[in-house]
mmCIF file with all atom_site columns, C-alpha atoms in Angstrom:
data_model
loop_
_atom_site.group_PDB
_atom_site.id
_atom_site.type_symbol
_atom_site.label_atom_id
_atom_site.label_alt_id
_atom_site.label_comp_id
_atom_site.label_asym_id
_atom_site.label_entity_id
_atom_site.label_seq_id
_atom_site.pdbx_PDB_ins_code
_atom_site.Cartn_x
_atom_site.Cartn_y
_atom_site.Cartn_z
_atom_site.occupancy
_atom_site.B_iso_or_equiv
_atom_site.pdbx_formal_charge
_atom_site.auth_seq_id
_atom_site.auth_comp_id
_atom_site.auth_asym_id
_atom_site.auth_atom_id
_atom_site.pdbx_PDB_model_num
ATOM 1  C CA . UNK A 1 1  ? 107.833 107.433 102.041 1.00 84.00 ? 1  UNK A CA 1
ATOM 2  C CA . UNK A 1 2  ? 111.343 106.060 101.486 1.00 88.00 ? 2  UNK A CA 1
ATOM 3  C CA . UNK A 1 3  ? 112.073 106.376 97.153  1.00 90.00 ? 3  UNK A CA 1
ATOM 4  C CA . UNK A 1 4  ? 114.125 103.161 97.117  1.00 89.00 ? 4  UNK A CA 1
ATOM 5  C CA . UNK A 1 5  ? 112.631 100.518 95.131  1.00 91.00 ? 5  UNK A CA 1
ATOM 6  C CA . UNK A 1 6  ? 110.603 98.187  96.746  1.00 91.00 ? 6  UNK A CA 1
ATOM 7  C CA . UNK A 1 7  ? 110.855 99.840  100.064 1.00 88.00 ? 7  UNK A CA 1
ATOM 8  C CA . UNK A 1 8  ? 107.743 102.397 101.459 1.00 82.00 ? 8  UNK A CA 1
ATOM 9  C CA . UNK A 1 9  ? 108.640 102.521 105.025 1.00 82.00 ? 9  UNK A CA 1
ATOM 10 C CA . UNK A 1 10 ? 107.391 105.932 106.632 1.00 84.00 ? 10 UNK A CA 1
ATOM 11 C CA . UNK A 1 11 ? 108.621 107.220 109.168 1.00 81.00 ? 11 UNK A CA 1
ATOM 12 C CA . UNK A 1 12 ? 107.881 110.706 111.104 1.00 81.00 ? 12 UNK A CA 1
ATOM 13 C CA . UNK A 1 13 ? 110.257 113.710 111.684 1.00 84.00 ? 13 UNK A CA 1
ATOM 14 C CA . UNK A 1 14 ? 109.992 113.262 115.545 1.00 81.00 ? 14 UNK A CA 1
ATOM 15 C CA . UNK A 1 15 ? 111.533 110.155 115.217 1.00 77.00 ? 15 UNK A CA 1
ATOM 16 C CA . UNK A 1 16 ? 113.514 110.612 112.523 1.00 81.00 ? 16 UNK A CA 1
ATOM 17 C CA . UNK A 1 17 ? 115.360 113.475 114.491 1.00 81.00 ? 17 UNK A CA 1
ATOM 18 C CA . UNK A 1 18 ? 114.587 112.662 118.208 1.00 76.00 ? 18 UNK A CA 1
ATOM 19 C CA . UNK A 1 19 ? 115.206 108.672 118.207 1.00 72.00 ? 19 UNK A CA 1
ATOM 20 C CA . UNK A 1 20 ? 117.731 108.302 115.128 1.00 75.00 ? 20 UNK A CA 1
ATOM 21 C CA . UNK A 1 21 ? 119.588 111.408 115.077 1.00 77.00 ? 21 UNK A CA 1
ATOM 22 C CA . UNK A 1 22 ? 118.576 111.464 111.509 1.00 82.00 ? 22 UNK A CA 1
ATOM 23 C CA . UNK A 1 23 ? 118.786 114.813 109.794 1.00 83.00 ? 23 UNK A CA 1
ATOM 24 C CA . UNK A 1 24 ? 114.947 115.882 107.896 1.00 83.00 ? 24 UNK A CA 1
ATOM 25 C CA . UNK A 1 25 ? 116.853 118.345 105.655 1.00 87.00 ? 25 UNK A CA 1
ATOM 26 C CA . UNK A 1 26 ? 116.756 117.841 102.306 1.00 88.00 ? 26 UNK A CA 1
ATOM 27 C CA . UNK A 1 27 ? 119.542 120.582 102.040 1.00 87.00 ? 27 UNK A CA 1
ATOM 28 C CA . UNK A 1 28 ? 121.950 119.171 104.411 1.00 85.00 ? 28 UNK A CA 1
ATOM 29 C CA . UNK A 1 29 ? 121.062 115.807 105.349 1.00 86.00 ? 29 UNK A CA 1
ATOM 30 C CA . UNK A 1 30 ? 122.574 112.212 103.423 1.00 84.00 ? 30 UNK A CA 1
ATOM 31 C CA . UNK A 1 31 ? 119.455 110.550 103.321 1.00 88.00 ? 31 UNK A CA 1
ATOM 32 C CA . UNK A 1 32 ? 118.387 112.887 100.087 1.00 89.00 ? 32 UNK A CA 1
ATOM 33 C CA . UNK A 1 33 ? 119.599 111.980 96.774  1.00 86.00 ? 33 UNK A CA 1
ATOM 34 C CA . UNK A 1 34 ? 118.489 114.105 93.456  1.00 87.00 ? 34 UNK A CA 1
ATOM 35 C CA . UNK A 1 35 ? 115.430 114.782 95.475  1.00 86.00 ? 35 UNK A CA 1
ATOM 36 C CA . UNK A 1 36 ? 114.715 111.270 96.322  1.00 89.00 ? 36 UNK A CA 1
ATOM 37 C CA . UNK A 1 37 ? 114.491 110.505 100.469 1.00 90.00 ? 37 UNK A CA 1
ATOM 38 C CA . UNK A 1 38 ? 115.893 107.137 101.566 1.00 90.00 ? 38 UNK A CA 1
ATOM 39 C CA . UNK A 1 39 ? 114.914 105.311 104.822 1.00 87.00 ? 39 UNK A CA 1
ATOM 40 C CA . UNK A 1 40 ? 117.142 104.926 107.766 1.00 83.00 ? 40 UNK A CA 1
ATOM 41 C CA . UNK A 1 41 ? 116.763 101.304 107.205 1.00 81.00 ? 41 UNK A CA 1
ATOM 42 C CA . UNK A 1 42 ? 117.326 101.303 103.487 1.00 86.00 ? 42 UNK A CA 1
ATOM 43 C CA . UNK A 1 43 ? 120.733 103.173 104.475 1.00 85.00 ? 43 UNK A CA 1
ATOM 44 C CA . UNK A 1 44 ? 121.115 100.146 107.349 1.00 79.00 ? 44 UNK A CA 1
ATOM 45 C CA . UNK A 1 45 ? 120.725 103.437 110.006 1.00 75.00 ? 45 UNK A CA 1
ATOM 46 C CA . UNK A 1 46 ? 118.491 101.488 111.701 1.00 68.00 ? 46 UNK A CA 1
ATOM 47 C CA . UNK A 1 47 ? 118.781 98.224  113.851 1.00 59.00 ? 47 UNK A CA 1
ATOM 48 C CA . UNK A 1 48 ? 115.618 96.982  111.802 1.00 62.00 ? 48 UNK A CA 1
ATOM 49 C CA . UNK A 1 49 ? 117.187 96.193  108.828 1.00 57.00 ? 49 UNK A CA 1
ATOM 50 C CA . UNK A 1 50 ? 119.127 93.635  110.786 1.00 57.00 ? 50 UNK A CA 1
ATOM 51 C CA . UNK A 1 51 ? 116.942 89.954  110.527 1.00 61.00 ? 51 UNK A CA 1
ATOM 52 C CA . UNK A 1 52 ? 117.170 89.449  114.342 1.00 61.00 ? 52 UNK A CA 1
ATOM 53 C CA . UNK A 1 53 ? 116.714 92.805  116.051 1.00 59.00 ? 53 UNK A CA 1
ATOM 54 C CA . UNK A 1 54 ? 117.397 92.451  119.772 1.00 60.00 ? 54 UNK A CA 1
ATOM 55 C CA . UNK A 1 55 ? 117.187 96.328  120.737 1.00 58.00 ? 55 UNK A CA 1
ATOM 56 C CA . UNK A 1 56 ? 114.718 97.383  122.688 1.00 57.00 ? 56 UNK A CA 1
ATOM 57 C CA . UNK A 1 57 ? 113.470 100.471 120.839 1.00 58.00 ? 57 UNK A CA 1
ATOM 58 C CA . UNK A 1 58 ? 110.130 102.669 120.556 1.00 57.00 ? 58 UNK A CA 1
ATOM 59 C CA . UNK A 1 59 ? 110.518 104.580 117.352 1.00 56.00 ? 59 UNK A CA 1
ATOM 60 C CA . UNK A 1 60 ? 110.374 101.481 114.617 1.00 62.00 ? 60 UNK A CA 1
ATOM 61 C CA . UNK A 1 61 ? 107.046 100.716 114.367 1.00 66.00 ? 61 UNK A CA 1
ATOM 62 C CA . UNK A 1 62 ? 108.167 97.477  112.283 1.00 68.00 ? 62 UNK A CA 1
ATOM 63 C CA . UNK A 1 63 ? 110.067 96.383  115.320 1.00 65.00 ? 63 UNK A CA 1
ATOM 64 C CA . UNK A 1 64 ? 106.832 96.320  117.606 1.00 70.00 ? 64 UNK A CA 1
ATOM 65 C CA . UNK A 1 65 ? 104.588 94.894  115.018 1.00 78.00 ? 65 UNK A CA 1
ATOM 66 C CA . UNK A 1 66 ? 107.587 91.661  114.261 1.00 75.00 ? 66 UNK A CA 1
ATOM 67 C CA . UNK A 1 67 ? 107.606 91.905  118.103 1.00 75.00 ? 67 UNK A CA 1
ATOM 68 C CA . UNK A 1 68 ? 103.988 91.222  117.976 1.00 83.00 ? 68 UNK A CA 1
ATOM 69 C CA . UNK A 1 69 ? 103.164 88.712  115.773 1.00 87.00 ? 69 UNK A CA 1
ATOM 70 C CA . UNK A 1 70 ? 106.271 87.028  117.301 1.00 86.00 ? 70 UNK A CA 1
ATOM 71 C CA . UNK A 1 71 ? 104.442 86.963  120.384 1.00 88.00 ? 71 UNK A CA 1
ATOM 72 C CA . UNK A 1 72 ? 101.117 85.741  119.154 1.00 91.00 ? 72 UNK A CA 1
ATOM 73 C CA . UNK A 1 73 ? 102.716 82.867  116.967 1.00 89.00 ? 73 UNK A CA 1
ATOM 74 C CA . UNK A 1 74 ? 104.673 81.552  120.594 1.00 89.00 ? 74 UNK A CA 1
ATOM 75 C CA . UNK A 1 75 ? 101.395 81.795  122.211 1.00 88.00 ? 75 UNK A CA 1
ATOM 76 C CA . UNK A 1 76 ? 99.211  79.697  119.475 1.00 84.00 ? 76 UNK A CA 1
ATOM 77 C CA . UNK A 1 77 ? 102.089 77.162  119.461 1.00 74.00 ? 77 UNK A CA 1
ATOM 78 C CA . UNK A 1 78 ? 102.643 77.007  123.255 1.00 61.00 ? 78 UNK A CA 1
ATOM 79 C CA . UNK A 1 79 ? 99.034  76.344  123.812 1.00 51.00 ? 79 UNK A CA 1
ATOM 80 C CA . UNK A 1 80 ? 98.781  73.383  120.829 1.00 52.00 ? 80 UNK A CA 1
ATOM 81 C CA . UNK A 1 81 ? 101.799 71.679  122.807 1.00 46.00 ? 81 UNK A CA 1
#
């Protein structure tokens, strides 16, 4: 889980290295700090720490659940129209 306070965002390797380009080395990659791992979104990697994300992307998991409730809150307010 991200170390930076506040934040516990998780996020796996596969995406981490496959959908972010994100390095999983704590030897080599920027996202380690003294031993302390820092999300992709805490280091604004990732579209999702933007307040309106407009990409269309699989690996946040954030993204589809904002996506979701998004979607459910239209629908209860369409229908009491």
């Amino acid at each position: 889980a991200c170390q930076t306070k506040g934040c516990a965002r998780r996020f796996c390797e596969h995406c981490l290295t496959n959908q972010l380009g994100d390095s999983v080395d704590p030897q080599t990659s920027s996202a380690w700090v003294d031993g302390q791992w820092t999300c992709p979104v805490c280091r604004r990697l990732c579209c999702c720490s933007l307040q309106d994300c407009t990409k269309n992307h699989r690996h946040c998991k954030a993204y589809r659940y904002r996506r979701r409730r998004a979607e459910q809150a239209a629908k209860k307010g369409g229908g009491l129209a």
